[in-house]
mmCIF file of C-alpha atoms and ligand atoms in Angstrom:
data_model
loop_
_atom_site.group_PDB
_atom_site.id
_atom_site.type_symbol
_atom_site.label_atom_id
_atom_site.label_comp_id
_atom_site.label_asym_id
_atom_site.label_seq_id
_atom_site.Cartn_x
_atom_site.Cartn_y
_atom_site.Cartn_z
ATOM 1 C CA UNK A 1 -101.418 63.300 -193.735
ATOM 2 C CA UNK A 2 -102.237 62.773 -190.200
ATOM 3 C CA UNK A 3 -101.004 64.720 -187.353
ATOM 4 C CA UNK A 4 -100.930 63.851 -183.660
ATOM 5 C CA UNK A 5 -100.831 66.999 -181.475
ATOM 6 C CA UNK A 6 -99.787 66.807 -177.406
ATOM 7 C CA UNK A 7 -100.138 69.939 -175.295
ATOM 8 C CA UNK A 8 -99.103 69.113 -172.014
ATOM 9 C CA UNK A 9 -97.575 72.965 -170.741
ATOM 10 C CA UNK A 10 -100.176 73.667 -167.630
ATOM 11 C CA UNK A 11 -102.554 71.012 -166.086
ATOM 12 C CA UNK A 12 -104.319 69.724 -168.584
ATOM 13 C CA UNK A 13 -103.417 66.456 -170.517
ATOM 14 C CA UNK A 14 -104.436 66.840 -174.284
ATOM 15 C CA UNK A 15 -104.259 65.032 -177.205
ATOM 16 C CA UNK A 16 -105.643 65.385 -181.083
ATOM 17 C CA UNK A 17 -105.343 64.237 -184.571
ATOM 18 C CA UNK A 18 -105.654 66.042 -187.305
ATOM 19 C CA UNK A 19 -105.646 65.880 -191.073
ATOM 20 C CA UNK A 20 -104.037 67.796 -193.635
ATOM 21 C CA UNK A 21 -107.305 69.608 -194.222
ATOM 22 C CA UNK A 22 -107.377 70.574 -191.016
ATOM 23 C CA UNK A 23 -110.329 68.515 -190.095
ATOM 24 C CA UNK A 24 -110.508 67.257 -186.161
ATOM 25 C CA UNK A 25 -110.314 63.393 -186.130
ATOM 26 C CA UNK A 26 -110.290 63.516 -182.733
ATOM 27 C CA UNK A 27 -109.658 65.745 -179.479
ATOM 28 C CA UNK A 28 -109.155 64.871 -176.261
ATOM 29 C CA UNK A 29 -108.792 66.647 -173.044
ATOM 30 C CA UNK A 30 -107.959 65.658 -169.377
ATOM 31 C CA UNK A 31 -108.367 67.515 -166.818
ATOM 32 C CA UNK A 32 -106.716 68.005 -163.999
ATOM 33 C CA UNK A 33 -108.747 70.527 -161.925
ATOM 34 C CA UNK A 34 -110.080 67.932 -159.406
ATOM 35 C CA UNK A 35 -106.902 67.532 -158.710
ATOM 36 C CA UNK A 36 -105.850 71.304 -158.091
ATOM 37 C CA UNK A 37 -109.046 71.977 -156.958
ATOM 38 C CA UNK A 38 -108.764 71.686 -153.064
ATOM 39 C CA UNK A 39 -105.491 74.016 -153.349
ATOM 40 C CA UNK A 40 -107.065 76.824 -155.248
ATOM 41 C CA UNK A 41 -104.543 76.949 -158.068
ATOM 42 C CA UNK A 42 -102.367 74.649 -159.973
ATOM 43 C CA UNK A 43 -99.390 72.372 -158.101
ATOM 44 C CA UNK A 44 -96.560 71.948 -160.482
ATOM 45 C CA UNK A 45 -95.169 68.902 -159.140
ATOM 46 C CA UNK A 46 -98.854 67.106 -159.172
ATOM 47 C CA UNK A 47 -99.491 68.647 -162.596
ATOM 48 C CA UNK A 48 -96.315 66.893 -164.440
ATOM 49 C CA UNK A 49 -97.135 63.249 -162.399
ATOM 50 C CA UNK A 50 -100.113 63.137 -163.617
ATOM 51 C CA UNK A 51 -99.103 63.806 -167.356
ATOM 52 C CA UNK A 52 -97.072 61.180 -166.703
ATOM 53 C CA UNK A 53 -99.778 58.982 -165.691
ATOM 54 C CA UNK A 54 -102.328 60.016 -168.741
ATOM 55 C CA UNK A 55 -100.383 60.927 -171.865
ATOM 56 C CA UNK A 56 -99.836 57.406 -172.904
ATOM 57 C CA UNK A 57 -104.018 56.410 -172.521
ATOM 58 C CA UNK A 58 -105.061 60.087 -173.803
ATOM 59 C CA UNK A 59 -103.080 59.365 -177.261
ATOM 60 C CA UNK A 60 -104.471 56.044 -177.134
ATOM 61 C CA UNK A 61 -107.912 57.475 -176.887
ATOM 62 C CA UNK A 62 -107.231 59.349 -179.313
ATOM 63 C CA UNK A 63 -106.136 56.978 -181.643
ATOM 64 C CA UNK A 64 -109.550 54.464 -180.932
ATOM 65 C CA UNK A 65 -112.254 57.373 -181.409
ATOM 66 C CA UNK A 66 -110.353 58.437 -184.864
ATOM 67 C CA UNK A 67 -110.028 54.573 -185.536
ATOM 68 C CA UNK A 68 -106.869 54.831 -186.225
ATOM 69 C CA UNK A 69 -103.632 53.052 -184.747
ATOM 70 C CA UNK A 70 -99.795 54.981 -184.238
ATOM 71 C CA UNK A 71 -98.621 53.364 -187.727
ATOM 72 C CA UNK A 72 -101.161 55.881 -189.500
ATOM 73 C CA UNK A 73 -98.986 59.044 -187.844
ATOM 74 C CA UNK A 74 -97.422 60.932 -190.526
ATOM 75 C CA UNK A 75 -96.071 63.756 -187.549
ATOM 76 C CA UNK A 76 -96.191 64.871 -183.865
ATOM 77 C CA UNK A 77 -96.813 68.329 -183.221
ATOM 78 C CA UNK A 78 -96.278 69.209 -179.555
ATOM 79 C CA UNK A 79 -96.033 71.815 -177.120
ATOM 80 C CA UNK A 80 -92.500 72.986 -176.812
ATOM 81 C CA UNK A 81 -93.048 75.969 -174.190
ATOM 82 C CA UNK A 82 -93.716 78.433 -172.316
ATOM 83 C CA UNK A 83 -95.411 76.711 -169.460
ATOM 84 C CA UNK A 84 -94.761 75.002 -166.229
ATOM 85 C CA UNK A 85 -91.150 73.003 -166.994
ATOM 86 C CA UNK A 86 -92.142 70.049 -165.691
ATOM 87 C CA UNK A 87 -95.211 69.317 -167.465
ATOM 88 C CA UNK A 88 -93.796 70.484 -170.824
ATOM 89 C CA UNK A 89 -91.022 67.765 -170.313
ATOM 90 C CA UNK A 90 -93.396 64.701 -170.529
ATOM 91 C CA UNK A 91 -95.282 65.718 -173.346
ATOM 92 C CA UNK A 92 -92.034 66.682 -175.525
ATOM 93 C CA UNK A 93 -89.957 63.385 -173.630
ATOM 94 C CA UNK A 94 -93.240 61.856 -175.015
ATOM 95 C CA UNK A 95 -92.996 62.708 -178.355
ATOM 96 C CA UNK A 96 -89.660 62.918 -179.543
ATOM 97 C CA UNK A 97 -89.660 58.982 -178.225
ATOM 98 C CA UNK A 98 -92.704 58.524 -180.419
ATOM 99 C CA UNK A 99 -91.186 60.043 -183.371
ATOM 100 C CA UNK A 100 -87.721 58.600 -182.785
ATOM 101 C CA UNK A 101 -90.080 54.802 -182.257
ATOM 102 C CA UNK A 102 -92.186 55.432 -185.366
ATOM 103 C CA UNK A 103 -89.680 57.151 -187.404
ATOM 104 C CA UNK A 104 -91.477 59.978 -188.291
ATOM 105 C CA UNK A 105 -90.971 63.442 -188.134
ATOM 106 C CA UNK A 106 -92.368 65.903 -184.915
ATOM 107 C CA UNK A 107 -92.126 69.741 -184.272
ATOM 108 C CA UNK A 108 -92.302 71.977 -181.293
ATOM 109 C CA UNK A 109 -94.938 74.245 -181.318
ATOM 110 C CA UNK A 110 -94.826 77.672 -179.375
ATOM 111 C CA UNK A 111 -98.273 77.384 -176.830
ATOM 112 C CA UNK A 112 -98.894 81.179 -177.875
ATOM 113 C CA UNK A 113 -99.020 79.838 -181.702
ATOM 114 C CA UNK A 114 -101.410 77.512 -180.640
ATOM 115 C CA UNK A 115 -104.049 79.595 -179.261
ATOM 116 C CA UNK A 116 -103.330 82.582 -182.199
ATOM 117 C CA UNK A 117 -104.160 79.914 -184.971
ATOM 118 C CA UNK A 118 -106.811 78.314 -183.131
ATOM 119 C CA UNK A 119 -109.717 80.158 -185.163
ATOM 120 C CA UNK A 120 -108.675 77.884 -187.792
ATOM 121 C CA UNK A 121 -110.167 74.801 -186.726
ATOM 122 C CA UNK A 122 -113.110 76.593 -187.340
ATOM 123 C CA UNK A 123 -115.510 76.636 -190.710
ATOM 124 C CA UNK A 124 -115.216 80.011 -190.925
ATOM 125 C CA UNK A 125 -111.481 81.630 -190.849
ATOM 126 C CA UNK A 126 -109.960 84.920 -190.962
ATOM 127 C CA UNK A 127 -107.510 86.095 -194.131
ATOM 128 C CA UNK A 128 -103.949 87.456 -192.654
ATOM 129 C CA UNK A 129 -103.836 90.148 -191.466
ATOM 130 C CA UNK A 130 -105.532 89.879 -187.860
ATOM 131 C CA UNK A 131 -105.558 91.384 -184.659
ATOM 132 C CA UNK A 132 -105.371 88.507 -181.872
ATOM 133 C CA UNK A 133 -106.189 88.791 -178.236
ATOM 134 C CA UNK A 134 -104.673 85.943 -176.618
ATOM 135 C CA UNK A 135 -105.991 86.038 -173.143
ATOM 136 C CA UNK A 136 -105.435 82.765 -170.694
ATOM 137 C CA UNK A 137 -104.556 82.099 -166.980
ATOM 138 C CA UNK A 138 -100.834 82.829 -168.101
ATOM 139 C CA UNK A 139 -100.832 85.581 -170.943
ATOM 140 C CA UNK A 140 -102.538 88.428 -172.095
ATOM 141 C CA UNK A 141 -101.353 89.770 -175.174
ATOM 142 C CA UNK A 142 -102.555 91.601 -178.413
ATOM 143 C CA UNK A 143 -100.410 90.570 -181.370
ATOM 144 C CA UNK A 144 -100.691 91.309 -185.504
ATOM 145 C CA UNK A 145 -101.288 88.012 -187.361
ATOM 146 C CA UNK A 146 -99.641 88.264 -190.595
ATOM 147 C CA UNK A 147 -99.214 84.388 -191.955
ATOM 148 C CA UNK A 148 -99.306 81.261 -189.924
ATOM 149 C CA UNK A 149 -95.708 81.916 -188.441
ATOM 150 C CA UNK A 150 -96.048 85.604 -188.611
ATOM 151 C CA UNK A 151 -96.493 87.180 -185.379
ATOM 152 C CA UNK A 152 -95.712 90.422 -183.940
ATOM 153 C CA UNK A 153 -96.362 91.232 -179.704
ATOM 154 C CA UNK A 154 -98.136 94.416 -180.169
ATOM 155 C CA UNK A 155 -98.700 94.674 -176.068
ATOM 156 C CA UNK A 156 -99.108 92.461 -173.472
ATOM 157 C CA UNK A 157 -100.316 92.490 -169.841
ATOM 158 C CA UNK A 158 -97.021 94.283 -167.120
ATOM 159 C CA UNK A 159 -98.572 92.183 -163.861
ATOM 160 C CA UNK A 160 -101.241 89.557 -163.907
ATOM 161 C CA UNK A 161 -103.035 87.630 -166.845
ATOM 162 C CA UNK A 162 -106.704 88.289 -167.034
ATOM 163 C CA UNK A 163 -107.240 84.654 -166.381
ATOM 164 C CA UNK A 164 -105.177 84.838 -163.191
ATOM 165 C CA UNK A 165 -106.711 87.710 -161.540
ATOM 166 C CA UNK A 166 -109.837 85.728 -162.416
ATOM 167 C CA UNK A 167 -108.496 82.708 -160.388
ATOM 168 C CA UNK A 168 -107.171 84.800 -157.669
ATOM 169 C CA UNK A 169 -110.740 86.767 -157.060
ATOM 170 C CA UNK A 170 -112.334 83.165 -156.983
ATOM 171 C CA UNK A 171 -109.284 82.393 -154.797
ATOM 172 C CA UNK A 172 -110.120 85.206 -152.038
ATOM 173 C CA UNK A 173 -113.861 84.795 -152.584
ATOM 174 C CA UNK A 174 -113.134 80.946 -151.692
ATOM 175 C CA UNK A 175 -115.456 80.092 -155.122
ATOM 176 C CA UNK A 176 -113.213 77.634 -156.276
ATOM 177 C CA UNK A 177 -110.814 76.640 -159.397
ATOM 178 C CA UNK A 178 -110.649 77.681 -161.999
ATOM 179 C CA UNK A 179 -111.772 80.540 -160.680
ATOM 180 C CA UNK A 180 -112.711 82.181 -164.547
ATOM 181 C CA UNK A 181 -115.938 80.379 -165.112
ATOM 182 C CA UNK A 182 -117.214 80.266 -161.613
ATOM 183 C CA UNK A 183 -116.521 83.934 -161.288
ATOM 184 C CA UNK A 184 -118.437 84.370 -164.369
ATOM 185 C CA UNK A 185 -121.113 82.542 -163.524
ATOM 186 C CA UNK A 186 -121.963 84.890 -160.332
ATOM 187 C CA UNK A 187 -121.284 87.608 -162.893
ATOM 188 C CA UNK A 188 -124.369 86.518 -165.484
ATOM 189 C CA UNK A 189 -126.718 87.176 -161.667
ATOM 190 C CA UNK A 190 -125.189 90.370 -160.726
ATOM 191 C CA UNK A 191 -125.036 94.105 -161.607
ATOM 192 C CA UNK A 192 -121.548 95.222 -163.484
ATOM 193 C CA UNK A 193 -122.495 98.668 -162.552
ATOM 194 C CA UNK A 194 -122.384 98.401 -158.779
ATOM 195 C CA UNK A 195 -119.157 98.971 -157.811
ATOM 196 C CA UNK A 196 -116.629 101.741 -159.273
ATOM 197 C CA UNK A 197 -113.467 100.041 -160.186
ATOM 198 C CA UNK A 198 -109.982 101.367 -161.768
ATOM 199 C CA UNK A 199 -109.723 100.253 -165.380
ATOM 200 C CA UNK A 200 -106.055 100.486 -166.032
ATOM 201 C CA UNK A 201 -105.908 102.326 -169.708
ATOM 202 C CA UNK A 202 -101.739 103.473 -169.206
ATOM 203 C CA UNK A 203 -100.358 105.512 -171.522
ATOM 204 C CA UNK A 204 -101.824 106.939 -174.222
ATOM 205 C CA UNK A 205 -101.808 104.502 -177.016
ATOM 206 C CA UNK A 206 -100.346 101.546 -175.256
ATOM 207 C CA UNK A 207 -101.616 98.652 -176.173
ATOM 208 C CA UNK A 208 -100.185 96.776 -172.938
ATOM 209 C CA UNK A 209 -102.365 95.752 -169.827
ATOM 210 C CA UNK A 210 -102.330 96.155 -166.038
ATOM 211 C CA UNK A 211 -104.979 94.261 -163.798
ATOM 212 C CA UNK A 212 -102.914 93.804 -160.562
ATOM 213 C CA UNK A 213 -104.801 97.632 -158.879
ATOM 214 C CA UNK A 214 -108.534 96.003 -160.569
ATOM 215 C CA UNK A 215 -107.281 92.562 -158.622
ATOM 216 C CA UNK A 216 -106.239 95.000 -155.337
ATOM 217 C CA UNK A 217 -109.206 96.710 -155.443
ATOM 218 C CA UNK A 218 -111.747 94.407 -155.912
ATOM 219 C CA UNK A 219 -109.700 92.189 -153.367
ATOM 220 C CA UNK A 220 -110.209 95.476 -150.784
ATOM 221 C CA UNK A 221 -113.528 95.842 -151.228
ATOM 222 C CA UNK A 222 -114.433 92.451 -150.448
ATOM 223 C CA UNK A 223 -112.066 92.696 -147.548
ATOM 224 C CA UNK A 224 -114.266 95.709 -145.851
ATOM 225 C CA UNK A 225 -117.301 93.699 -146.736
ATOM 226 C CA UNK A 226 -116.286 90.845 -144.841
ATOM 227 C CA UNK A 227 -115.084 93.443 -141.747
ATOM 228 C CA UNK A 228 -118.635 94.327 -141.603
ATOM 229 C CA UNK A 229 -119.696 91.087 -140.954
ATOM 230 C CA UNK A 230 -119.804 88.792 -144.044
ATOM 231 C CA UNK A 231 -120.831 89.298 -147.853
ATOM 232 C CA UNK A 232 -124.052 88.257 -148.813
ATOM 233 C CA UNK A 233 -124.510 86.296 -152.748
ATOM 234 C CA UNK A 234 -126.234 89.361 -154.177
ATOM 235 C CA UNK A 235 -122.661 91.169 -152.787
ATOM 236 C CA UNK A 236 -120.828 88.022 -154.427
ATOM 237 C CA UNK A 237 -122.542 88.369 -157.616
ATOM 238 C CA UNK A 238 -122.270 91.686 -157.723
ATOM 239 C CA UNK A 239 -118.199 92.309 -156.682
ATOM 240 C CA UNK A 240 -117.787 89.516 -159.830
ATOM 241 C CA UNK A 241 -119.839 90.935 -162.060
ATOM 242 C CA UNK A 242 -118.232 94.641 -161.779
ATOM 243 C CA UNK A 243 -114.642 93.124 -161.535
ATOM 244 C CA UNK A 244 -115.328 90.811 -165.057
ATOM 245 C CA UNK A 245 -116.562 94.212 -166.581
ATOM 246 C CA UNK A 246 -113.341 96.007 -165.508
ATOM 247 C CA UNK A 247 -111.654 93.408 -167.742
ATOM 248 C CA UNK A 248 -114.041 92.928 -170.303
ATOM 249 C CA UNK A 249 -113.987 97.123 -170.842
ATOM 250 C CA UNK A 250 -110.156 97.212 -171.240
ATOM 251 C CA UNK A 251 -109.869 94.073 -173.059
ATOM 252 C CA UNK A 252 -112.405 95.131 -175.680
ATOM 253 C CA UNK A 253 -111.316 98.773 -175.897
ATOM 254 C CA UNK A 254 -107.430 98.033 -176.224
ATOM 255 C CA UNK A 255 -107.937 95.636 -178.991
ATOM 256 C CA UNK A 256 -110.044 98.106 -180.957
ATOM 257 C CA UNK A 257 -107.373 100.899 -180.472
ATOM 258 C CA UNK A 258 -105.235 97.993 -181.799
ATOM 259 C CA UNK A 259 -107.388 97.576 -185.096
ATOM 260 C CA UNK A 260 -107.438 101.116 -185.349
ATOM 261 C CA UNK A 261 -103.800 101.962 -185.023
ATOM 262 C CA UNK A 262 -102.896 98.937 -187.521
ATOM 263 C CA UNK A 263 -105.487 99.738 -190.027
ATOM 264 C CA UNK A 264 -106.553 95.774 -189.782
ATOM 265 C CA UNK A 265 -110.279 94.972 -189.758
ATOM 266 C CA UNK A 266 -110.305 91.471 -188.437
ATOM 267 C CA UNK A 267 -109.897 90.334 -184.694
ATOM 268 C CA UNK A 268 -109.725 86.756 -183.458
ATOM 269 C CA UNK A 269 -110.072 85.772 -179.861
ATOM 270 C CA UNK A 270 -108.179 83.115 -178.236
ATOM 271 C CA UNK A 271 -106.750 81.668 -174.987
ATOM 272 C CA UNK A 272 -109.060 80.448 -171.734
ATOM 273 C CA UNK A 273 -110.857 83.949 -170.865
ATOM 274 C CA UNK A 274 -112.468 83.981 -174.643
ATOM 275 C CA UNK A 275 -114.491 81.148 -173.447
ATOM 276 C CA UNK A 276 -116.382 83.434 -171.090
ATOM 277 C CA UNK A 277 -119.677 84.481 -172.733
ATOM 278 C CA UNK A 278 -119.805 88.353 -171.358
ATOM 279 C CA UNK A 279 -116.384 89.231 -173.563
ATOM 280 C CA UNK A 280 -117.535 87.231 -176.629
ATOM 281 C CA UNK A 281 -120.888 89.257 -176.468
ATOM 282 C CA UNK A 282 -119.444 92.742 -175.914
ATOM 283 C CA UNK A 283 -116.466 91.692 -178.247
ATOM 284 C CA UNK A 284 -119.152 90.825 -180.984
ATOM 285 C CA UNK A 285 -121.508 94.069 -180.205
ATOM 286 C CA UNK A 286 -118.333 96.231 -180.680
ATOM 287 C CA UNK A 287 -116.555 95.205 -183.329
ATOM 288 C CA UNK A 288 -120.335 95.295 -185.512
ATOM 289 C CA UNK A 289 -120.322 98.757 -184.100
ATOM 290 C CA UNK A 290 -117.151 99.848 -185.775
ATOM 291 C CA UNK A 291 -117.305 97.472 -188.983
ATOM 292 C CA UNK A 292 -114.956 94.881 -187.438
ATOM 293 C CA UNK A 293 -115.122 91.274 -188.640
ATOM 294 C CA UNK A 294 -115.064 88.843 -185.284
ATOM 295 C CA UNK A 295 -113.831 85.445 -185.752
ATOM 296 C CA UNK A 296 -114.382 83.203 -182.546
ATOM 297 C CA UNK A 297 -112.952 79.770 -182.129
ATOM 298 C CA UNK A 298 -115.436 77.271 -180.264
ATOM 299 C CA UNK A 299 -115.505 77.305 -176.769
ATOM 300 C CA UNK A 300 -113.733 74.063 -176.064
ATOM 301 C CA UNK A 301 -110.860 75.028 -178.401
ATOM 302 C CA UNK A 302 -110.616 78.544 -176.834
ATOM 303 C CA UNK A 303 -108.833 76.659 -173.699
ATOM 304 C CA UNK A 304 -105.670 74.216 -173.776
ATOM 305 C CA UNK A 305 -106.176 71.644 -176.498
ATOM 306 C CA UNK A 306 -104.101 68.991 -178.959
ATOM 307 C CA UNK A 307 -105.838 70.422 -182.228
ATOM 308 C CA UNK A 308 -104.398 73.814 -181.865
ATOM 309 C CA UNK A 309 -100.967 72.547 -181.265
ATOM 310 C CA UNK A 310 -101.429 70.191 -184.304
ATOM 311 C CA UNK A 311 -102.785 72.709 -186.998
ATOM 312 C CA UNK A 312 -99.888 75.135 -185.788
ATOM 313 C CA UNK A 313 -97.397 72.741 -185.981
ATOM 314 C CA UNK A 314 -98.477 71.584 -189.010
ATOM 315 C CA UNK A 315 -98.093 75.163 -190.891
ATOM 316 C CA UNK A 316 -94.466 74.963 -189.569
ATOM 317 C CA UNK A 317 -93.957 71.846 -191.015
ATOM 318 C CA UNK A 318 -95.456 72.959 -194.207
ATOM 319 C CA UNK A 319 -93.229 75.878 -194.252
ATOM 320 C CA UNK A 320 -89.752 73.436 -193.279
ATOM 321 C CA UNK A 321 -89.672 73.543 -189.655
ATOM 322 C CA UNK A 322 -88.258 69.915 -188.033
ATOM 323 C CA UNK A 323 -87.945 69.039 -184.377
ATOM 324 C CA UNK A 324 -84.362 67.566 -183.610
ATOM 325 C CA UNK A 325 -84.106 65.414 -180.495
ATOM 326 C CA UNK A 326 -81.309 67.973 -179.111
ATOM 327 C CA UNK A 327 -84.680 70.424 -178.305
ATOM 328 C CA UNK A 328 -85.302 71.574 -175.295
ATOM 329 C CA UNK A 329 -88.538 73.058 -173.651
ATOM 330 C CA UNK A 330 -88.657 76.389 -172.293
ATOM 331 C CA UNK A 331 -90.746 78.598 -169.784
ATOM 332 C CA UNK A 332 -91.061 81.727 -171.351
ATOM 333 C CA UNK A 333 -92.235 82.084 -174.748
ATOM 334 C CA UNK A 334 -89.299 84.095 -177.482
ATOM 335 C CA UNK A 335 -93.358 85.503 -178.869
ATOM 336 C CA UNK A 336 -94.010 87.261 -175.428
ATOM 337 C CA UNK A 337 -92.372 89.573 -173.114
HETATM 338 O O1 KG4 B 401 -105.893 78.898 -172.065
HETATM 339 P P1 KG4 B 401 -106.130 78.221 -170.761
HETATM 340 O O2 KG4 B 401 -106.956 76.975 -170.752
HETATM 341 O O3 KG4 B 401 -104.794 77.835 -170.044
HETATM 342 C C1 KG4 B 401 -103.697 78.664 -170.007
HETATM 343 O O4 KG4 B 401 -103.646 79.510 -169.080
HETATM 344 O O5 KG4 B 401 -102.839 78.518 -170.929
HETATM 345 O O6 KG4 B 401 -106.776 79.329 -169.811
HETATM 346 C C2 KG4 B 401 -107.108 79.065 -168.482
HETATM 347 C C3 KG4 B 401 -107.619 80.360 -167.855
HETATM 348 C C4 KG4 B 401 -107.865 80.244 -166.363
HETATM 349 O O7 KG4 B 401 -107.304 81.379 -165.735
HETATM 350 C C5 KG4 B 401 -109.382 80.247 -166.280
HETATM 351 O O8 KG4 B 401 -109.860 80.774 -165.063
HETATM 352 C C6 KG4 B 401 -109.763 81.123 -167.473
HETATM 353 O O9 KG4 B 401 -108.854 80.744 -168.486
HETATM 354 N N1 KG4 B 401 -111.139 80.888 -167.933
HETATM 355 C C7 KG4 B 401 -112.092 81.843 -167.921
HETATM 356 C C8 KG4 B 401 -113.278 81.218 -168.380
HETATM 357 N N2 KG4 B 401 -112.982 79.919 -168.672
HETATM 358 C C9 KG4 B 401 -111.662 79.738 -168.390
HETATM 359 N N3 KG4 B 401 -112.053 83.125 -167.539
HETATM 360 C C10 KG4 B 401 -113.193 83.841 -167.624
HETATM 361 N N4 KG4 B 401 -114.377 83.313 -168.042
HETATM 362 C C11 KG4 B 401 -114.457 82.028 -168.423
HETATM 363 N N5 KG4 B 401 -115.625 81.528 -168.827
#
């Protein structure tokens, strides 16, 4: 069985095939950050025209590096929501035409699914259950894994995504976009211990985030920096590198408490933000610490990708789910909050 999956919810234009073994044929990504770049942040109505302008080539590349031609689809698996509106519309336009064309069957595939399965397409796999941090430009949420369309929200972030206060810091820094690997990369040259910033813990045992006062303070500090005349790289380095270990603290700490309080031993990472090195290292020394198994999915499938979207639509299918062209897409996902 082959399995074509599209993710086209944010600004990047993927595409992937799949087999029933879950084995990556092929899996294609095109960015669009060039194109976002000079703005600092993503522009919705640029995003969806230029899905429009790559999803036909990026299936047909595809299709050439898995040798492989649109008569060998068995089923489309493709992004159904939440995301920006307009760029979920051509990828799900896209393939409920391809599906109605071909005659074979697609499915739409939650985004959050995506990135909770994504371990998967990885040699080594968790068993259910698992505790999953999802944390991307758009979410941050801890959820219990308990089968491959078994999820419950445990907690998620009240105010900003990690990933966005990431953005916005390289925003007001002017480091540019996206702002989560540039900021990190200032992080790996300066010291996460020279400047005292809030770590928002809430109430006792929530499992739900908070990162707008970390954002607000960081955002201050810089501000009286640049009052007194400027901030020098060691400064720069310095501000990120305390501000990613702000996040890294409470993301590591809350998912533990998570383990704990749902006596699961397993943790999976997923979404953009598990690409950055610091969390996967501190992740990985703490959960050896407390006899946690970590299961990390590469670094290219930790952000937006077609293989995630085909593997979890392809569990649905397994388990009966069918698309009908009546769909719709949708913003906000029914996982989340
Ligand atoms: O999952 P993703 O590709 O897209 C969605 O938001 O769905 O995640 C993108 C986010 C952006 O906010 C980006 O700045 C962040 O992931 N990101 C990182 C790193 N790489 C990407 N944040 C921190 N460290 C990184 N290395």
């Amino acid at each position: 069985m082959i399995v074509l999956g599209i993710e086209t919810s944010c600004d990047d234009t993927a595409a992937a095939l799949l087999d029933s073994e879950a084995s990556i044929l092929a899996n294609v990504v095109s960015s669009q950050d060039l194109i976002h770049q000079r703005f600092g942040g993503i522009v919705p109505e640029l995003a969806s025209r230029r899905h429009m302008e790559s999803i036909t080539l990026i299936v047909k590349e595809s299709l050439d590096l898995a040798n492989l031609t649109l008569a060998d689809l068995d089923l489309i698996s493709v992004t159904r929501g939440p995301g920006l509106l307009g760029s979920l519309l051509v990828g799900f336009s896209y393939a409920k035409s391809l599906s109605y064309t071909l005659g074979i069957p697609f499915v739409g595939v939650d985004h959050m699914a995506g990135h909770l399965l994504s371990v998967f397409l990885e040699d080594q796999a968790p068993s259910f259950p698992y505790i999953a941090l999802i944390v991307s430009g758009g979410t941050t949420s801890l959820f219990k894994v308990e089968g491959y369309c078994q999820f419950e929200l445990l907690g998620a972030t009240r105010d900003d995504a990690a990933g966005e206060s990431f953005d916005k810091i390289a925003r007001y820094l002017q480091l540019g976009y996206p702002g989560g690997p540039v900021v990190s990369n200032h992080a790996d040259q300066g010291d996460g211990t020279a400047l005292s910033l809030p770590r928002a813990w809430l109430e006792e045992g929530s499992l739900d985030f908070s990162f707008s006062g970390l954002k607000t303070s960081t955002m201050n500090h810089c501000h009286r920096l640049k009052q007194q005349g400027g901030m020098a790289e060691n400064q720069i380095d310095d501000t990120c590198a305390s501000f990613q270990q702000a996040v890294i603290d409470v993301l590591v700490e809350k998912t533990v408490k998570a383990t704990q309080l749902h006596g699961i031993n397993s943790v999976v990472l997923g979404g953009g933000v598990s690409a950055n090195s610091s969390l996967r290292q501190q992740m990985g020394r703490r959960c050896a610490a407390d006899g946690l198994s970590l299961y990390l999915p590469a670094v290219e499938n930790c952000t937006d990708n077609g293989a995630m979207i085909a593997f979890a639509g392809l569990q649905q299918f397994l388990g009966g789910d069918r698309g009908s062209f009546g769909d719709d897409v949708y913003s906000r996902s029914p996982l989340g909050r």
